[in-house]
Tab-separated table of C-alpha atoms and ligand atoms in Angstrom:
chain	number	residue	atom	x	y	z
G	1	MET	CA	65.785	21.068	84.351
G	2	SER	CA	67.533	19.562	87.337
G	3	LEU	CA	71.127	20.478	86.420
G	4	ASP	CA	72.569	23.988	86.516
G	5	GLN	CA	74.208	25.569	83.477
G	6	LYS	CA	77.711	25.009	84.822
G	7	THR	CA	77.101	21.271	85.181
G	8	ILE	CA	75.528	21.060	81.703
G	9	LEU	CA	78.611	22.683	80.148
G	10	ALA	CA	80.996	20.512	82.173
G	11	LEU	CA	79.208	17.322	81.092
G	12	ALA	CA	79.221	18.471	77.464
G	13	GLU	CA	82.958	19.020	77.702
G	14	ARG	CA	83.486	15.604	79.324
G	15	LEU	CA	81.499	13.830	76.635
G	16	GLU	CA	83.071	15.689	73.751
G	17	ASN	CA	86.557	15.093	75.154
G	18	ALA	CA	85.758	11.382	75.363
G	19	GLU	CA	84.886	11.532	71.651
G	20	LEU	CA	87.901	13.587	70.596
G	21	GLN	CA	90.378	11.713	72.780
G	22	ARG	CA	88.814	8.337	72.055
G	23	SER	CA	88.500	7.390	75.715
G	24	ASP	CA	85.275	5.916	77.020
G	25	ILE	CA	83.495	7.088	80.192
G	26	VAL	CA	80.741	5.700	82.402
G	27	LYS	CA	77.231	6.868	81.701
G	28	ILE	CA	76.568	10.306	83.124
G	29	THR	CA	73.372	9.337	84.933
G	30	ASP	CA	75.580	7.345	87.346
G	31	ASP	CA	76.702	10.708	88.789
G	32	HIS	CA	73.471	12.576	88.007
G	33	PRO	CA	70.595	10.143	88.559
G	34	ASP	CA	68.020	12.962	88.698
G	35	MET	CA	68.933	14.319	85.306
G	36	ASP	CA	65.829	14.866	83.148
G	37	TRP	CA	65.100	14.957	79.394
G	38	GLU	CA	65.647	18.691	79.192
G	39	ASP	CA	69.062	18.289	80.798
G	40	ALA	CA	69.944	15.504	78.378
G	41	TYR	CA	69.095	17.568	75.288
G	42	ALA	CA	70.724	20.667	76.865
G	43	ILE	CA	74.006	18.717	77.102
G	44	GLN	CA	73.632	17.536	73.483
G	45	TYR	CA	72.977	21.112	72.308
G	46	ALA	CA	76.021	22.301	74.292
G	47	ILE	CA	78.178	19.730	72.441
G	48	ARG	CA	76.670	20.947	69.166
G	49	LYS	CA	77.572	24.542	70.101
G	50	ARG	CA	81.138	23.548	70.985
G	51	LYS	CA	81.545	22.002	67.534
G	52	LEU	CA	79.912	24.887	65.629
G	53	ASP	CA	81.952	27.445	67.580
G	54	ARG	CA	85.053	25.560	66.432
G	55	GLY	CA	83.998	25.933	62.794
G	56	SER	CA	82.139	22.669	62.142
G	57	LYS	CA	79.045	22.959	59.978
G	58	LEU	CA	75.647	21.529	60.838
G	59	VAL	CA	74.873	19.133	57.953
G	60	GLY	CA	71.767	17.328	59.116
G	61	LEU	CA	69.695	15.716	61.827
G	62	LYS	CA	69.142	12.093	62.790
G	63	MET	CA	66.621	9.983	64.546
G	64	GLY	CA	67.720	7.029	66.662
G	65	LEU	CA	66.115	3.925	68.131
G	66	THR	CA	63.282	3.990	65.609
G	67	SER	CA	63.306	0.295	64.685
G	68	PHE	CA	62.303	-2.683	66.799
G	69	ALA	CA	65.719	-4.258	66.136
G	70	LYS	CA	67.517	-1.252	67.625
G	71	ILE	CA	65.115	-0.895	70.539
G	72	LYS	CA	65.602	-4.548	71.397
G	73	GLN	CA	69.377	-4.408	71.007
G	74	MET	CA	69.823	-1.356	73.229
G	75	GLY	CA	67.089	-2.179	75.750
G	76	VAL	CA	65.589	1.299	75.534
G	77	GLU	CA	62.119	2.108	74.406
G	78	GLU	CA	61.811	5.546	72.846
G	79	PRO	CA	63.052	7.286	69.699
G	80	ILE	CA	65.545	10.097	70.209
G	81	PHE	CA	67.170	12.677	67.945
G	82	GLY	CA	70.630	14.087	67.414
G	83	PHE	CA	72.587	16.334	65.075
G	84	LEU	CA	75.048	15.678	62.228
G	85	VAL	CA	78.080	17.898	61.660
G	86	SER	CA	80.664	18.132	58.887
G	87	ASP	CA	83.251	16.297	61.024
G	88	TYR	CA	81.166	13.115	60.710
G	89	VAL	CA	80.963	13.107	56.896
G	90	ARG	CA	82.958	10.568	54.881
G	91	GLN	CA	82.792	9.766	51.159
G	92	ASP	CA	80.893	6.828	49.718
G	93	GLY	CA	83.390	3.975	49.319
G	94	GLY	CA	85.891	5.890	51.410
G	95	ALA	CA	87.955	5.103	54.445
G	96	ILE	CA	86.875	5.396	58.047
G	97	GLU	CA	89.861	5.855	60.333
G	98	PHE	CA	89.392	3.094	62.871
G	99	ASP	CA	91.949	4.620	65.240
G	100	GLN	CA	89.797	7.705	65.744
G	101	LEU	CA	86.949	5.648	67.165
G	102	ILE	CA	86.348	3.716	70.391
G	103	HIS	CA	84.187	0.720	69.402
G	104	PRO	CA	82.369	1.566	66.156
G	105	LYS	CA	79.226	-0.153	64.913
G	106	VAL	CA	77.476	0.304	61.578
G	107	GLU	CA	73.807	0.627	60.671
G	108	ALA	CA	71.945	1.001	57.374
G	109	GLU	CA	69.571	3.974	57.234
G	110	ILE	CA	67.135	5.530	54.779
G	111	ALA	CA	67.764	9.289	54.531
G	112	PHE	CA	65.499	12.128	53.415
G	113	VAL	CA	66.457	15.509	51.999
G	114	LEU	CA	63.690	18.073	52.408
G	115	LYS	CA	62.742	20.775	49.923
G	116	SER	CA	60.491	22.570	52.407
G	117	ALA	CA	60.460	23.020	56.147
G	118	LEU	CA	58.489	20.750	58.480
G	119	SER	CA	57.082	21.670	61.860
G	120	GLY	CA	55.056	19.980	64.558
G	121	PRO	CA	52.798	19.326	66.318
G	122	GLY	CA	50.645	17.191	64.063
G	123	CYS	CA	53.263	16.533	61.391
G	124	HIS	CA	52.441	13.228	59.617
G	125	VAL	CA	53.719	10.934	56.878
G	126	GLY	CA	51.779	12.859	54.198
G	127	ASP	CA	53.384	16.158	55.217
G	128	VAL	CA	56.807	14.548	55.121
G	129	LEU	CA	56.329	13.051	51.648
G	130	ALA	CA	55.058	16.405	50.333
G	131	ALA	CA	58.081	18.197	51.811
G	132	THR	CA	60.673	15.664	50.611
G	133	ASP	CA	62.949	16.527	47.721
G	134	PHE	CA	64.551	13.076	47.457
G	135	ILE	CA	65.537	9.910	49.310
G	136	VAL	CA	69.105	8.563	49.510
G	137	PRO	CA	70.737	5.581	51.237
G	138	ALA	CA	73.148	5.981	54.141
G	139	ILE	CA	75.358	4.026	56.485
G	140	GLU	CA	75.839	5.497	59.936
G	141	VAL	CA	78.818	4.646	62.144
G	142	ILE	CA	77.823	4.949	65.789
G	143	ASP	CA	80.425	5.008	68.532
G	144	SER	CA	79.002	5.471	72.009
G	145	ARG	CA	81.343	7.321	74.298
G	146	TYR	CA	80.083	5.060	77.092
G	147	ARG	CA	81.970	1.970	78.145
G	148	ASP	CA	80.721	-1.161	76.349
G	149	PHE	CA	77.855	0.811	74.744
G	150	LYS	CA	76.075	0.662	78.144
G	151	PHE	CA	73.732	3.567	78.673
G	152	ASP	CA	70.213	4.670	79.428
G	153	LEU	CA	68.186	6.953	77.178
G	154	LYS	CA	69.123	10.216	78.866
G	155	SER	CA	72.815	9.418	78.783
G	156	VAL	CA	72.706	8.512	75.081
G	157	VAL	CA	70.744	11.660	74.189
G	158	ALA	CA	73.416	13.751	75.954
G	159	ASP	CA	76.061	11.855	73.918
G	160	ASN	CA	74.402	12.986	70.654
G	161	CYS	CA	72.938	9.515	70.189
G	162	SER	CA	76.364	7.907	69.671
G	163	SER	CA	76.860	9.792	66.375
G	164	ALA	CA	80.342	9.463	64.908
G	165	ARG	CA	80.500	9.144	61.097
G	166	PHE	CA	78.174	8.661	58.155
G	167	VAL	CA	78.294	8.081	54.434
G	168	THR	CA	75.586	8.765	51.890
G	169	GLY	CA	75.463	8.191	48.144
G	170	GLY	CA	73.520	5.790	45.941
G	171	HIS	CA	71.121	7.541	43.609
G	172	ALA	CA	68.522	10.009	44.732
G	173	ARG	CA	64.879	9.199	43.973
G	174	LYS	CA	61.680	11.116	44.526
G	175	PRO	CA	59.525	9.577	47.278
G	176	GLN	CA	56.535	9.147	44.946
G	177	ASP	CA	58.650	6.807	42.798
G	178	LEU	CA	59.420	4.543	45.756
G	179	ASP	CA	57.564	2.068	47.932
G	180	LEU	CA	59.293	3.145	51.109
G	181	ARG	CA	57.577	0.615	53.383
G	182	ASN	CA	58.564	-2.337	51.240
G	183	MET	CA	61.999	-1.092	50.245
G	184	GLY	CA	64.413	-3.991	50.741
G	185	ILE	CA	67.763	-3.378	52.433
G	186	VAL	CA	70.729	-5.757	52.566
G	187	LEU	CA	73.703	-5.076	54.832
G	188	GLU	CA	76.987	-6.801	53.975
G	189	LYS	CA	80.267	-7.128	55.816
G	190	ASN	CA	83.267	-8.310	53.788
G	191	GLY	CA	80.927	-9.532	51.065
G	192	GLU	CA	78.700	-11.566	53.351
G	193	VAL	CA	75.104	-10.690	54.131
G	194	ILE	CA	74.805	-9.922	57.853
G	195	ALA	CA	71.320	-8.422	57.985
G	196	THR	CA	68.243	-7.723	55.881
G	197	ALA	CA	65.285	-5.429	56.467
G	198	ALA	CA	62.475	-3.489	54.819
G	199	GLY	CA	61.732	0.217	55.160
G	200	ALA	CA	58.755	-0.523	57.388
G	201	ALA	CA	61.225	-1.626	60.080
G	202	VAL	CA	61.454	2.069	60.944
G	203	LEU	CA	58.251	3.041	62.760
G	204	GLY	CA	56.127	1.306	60.103
G	205	HIS	CA	57.244	3.844	57.474
G	206	PRO	CA	60.524	5.748	57.386
G	207	ALA	CA	58.674	9.034	56.764
G	208	ALA	CA	57.043	8.538	60.193
G	209	SER	CA	60.504	8.970	61.686
G	210	VAL	CA	60.910	12.381	60.020
G	211	ALA	CA	57.401	13.343	61.173
G	212	MET	CA	58.303	12.331	64.722
G	213	LEU	CA	61.427	14.471	64.518
G	214	ALA	CA	59.335	17.491	63.432
G	215	ASN	CA	56.950	16.847	66.316
G	216	MET	CA	59.759	16.447	68.865
G	217	LEU	CA	61.405	19.667	67.636
G	218	GLY	CA	58.012	21.402	67.710
G	219	LYS	CA	57.839	20.831	71.467
G	220	ARG	CA	61.082	22.778	71.753
G	221	GLY	CA	59.839	25.610	69.505
G	222	GLU	CA	62.098	24.410	66.682
G	223	HIS	CA	61.428	22.990	63.209
G	224	ILE	CA	63.251	21.079	60.461
G	225	PRO	CA	64.463	23.712	57.987
G	226	ALA	CA	64.091	23.304	54.200
G	227	GLY	CA	67.071	21.494	52.690
G	228	THR	CA	67.804	19.410	55.790
G	229	PHE	CA	69.310	15.935	55.407
G	230	VAL	CA	67.612	13.584	57.896
G	231	MET	CA	68.687	10.026	58.723
G	232	THR	CA	65.698	8.056	59.954
G	233	GLY	CA	67.437	5.468	62.182
G	234	GLY	CA	69.021	2.041	61.772
G	235	VAL	CA	66.729	-0.477	60.053
G	236	THR	CA	68.503	-3.444	61.661
G	237	GLU	CA	70.511	-3.782	64.822
G	238	ALA	CA	73.964	-2.187	64.721
G	239	TYR	CA	76.961	-4.393	63.896
G	240	ALA	CA	80.426	-4.051	65.433
G	241	VAL	CA	83.274	-3.643	62.970
G	242	ALA	CA	87.038	-4.191	63.112
G	243	ARG	CA	89.908	-2.570	61.279
G	244	GLY	CA	90.024	-3.915	57.711
G	245	ASP	CA	86.279	-4.538	57.449
G	246	SER	CA	84.375	-3.436	54.356
G	247	ILE	CA	80.713	-2.598	54.747
G	248	THR	CA	78.144	-2.222	51.981
G	249	ALA	CA	74.457	-1.472	52.348
G	250	ARG	CA	72.299	-2.189	49.276
G	251	PHE	CA	68.939	-0.479	49.054
G	252	GLN	CA	66.221	-1.414	46.583
G	253	ASP	CA	65.781	1.320	43.912
G	254	ILE	CA	68.186	3.856	45.489
G	255	GLY	CA	71.529	2.081	45.100
G	256	SER	CA	74.190	1.193	47.593
G	257	VAL	CA	76.721	2.868	49.867
G	258	SER	CA	79.907	1.483	51.302
G	259	MET	CA	82.849	2.218	53.543
G	260	ARG	CA	85.967	0.477	54.742
G	261	PHE	CA	87.662	0.687	58.114
G	262	THR	CA	91.381	1.357	57.821
Z	301	OOG	C1	72.106	5.049	69.841
Z	301	OOG	C2	72.083	5.570	68.438
Z	301	OOG	C3	70.849	5.178	67.725
Z	301	OOG	C4	69.915	4.630	65.478
Z	301	OOG	O1	69.975	4.691	64.248
Z	301	OOG	O2	69.069	3.948	66.060
Z	301	OOG	C5	70.907	5.373	66.270
Z	301	OOG	C6	72.886	3.779	69.928
Z	301	OOG	O3	72.351	2.735	69.572
Z	301	OOG	O4	74.039	3.826	70.375
Z	301	OOG	O5	71.708	6.086	65.670
Z	302	MG	MG1	71.676	5.657	63.518
């Protein structure tokens, strides 16, 4: 840790205010260039505590920057994780209030719901498949609190990995009934295809993303509890949306999810 507790809490407040007041800020490493990974996650956990203390419910976890498309788009090289709270949840086919967001982008993601807990180190794809209750499709709306989505890894970790909204739905399937590596995904905006991908876009196998999450949490003395909903990261690059846009993501074998920006 290079930052003291007071600074961690102040940065958490600054970032969460940027989210709640919909006003972007410059990346926090500009003021704190010596900030380390522990500081970055400490700020994220402080934002999580602020939300839970206010009555929000923790509803899942997410991995970010797990596909080559995302890594290339953002110019950063390592997967990261964040949390999902009830405030982010919207219904499948439902409205996303554009005015509550700064500069939203959408990404299609394969999500897992676990029936048993997972812990690292050494967690692998086999463990994840054995612990998975079912797989569902998701669309995540990311909305970096940083001006023009410009950040480095530590800044984006502190900002809860740009998390803003998500929708899940489709139809749940057991992992043994699916070919997760070859699962085709089509992302559409206003009825037009804007991106396509396969499950293997995420770390070679989307379950590898959940395993990596268990291993990253293991280093912190934490685990993924049974019942957790986990989004494994955007399979394609993220696409900017405007008010009035409709987004649909179609996933082979597990159905589709959609949202519209109003
Ligand atoms: C960071 C969020 C990454 C994903 O799925 O890769 C993420 C960002 O690109 O702003 O949610
Ligand atoms: Mg994402």
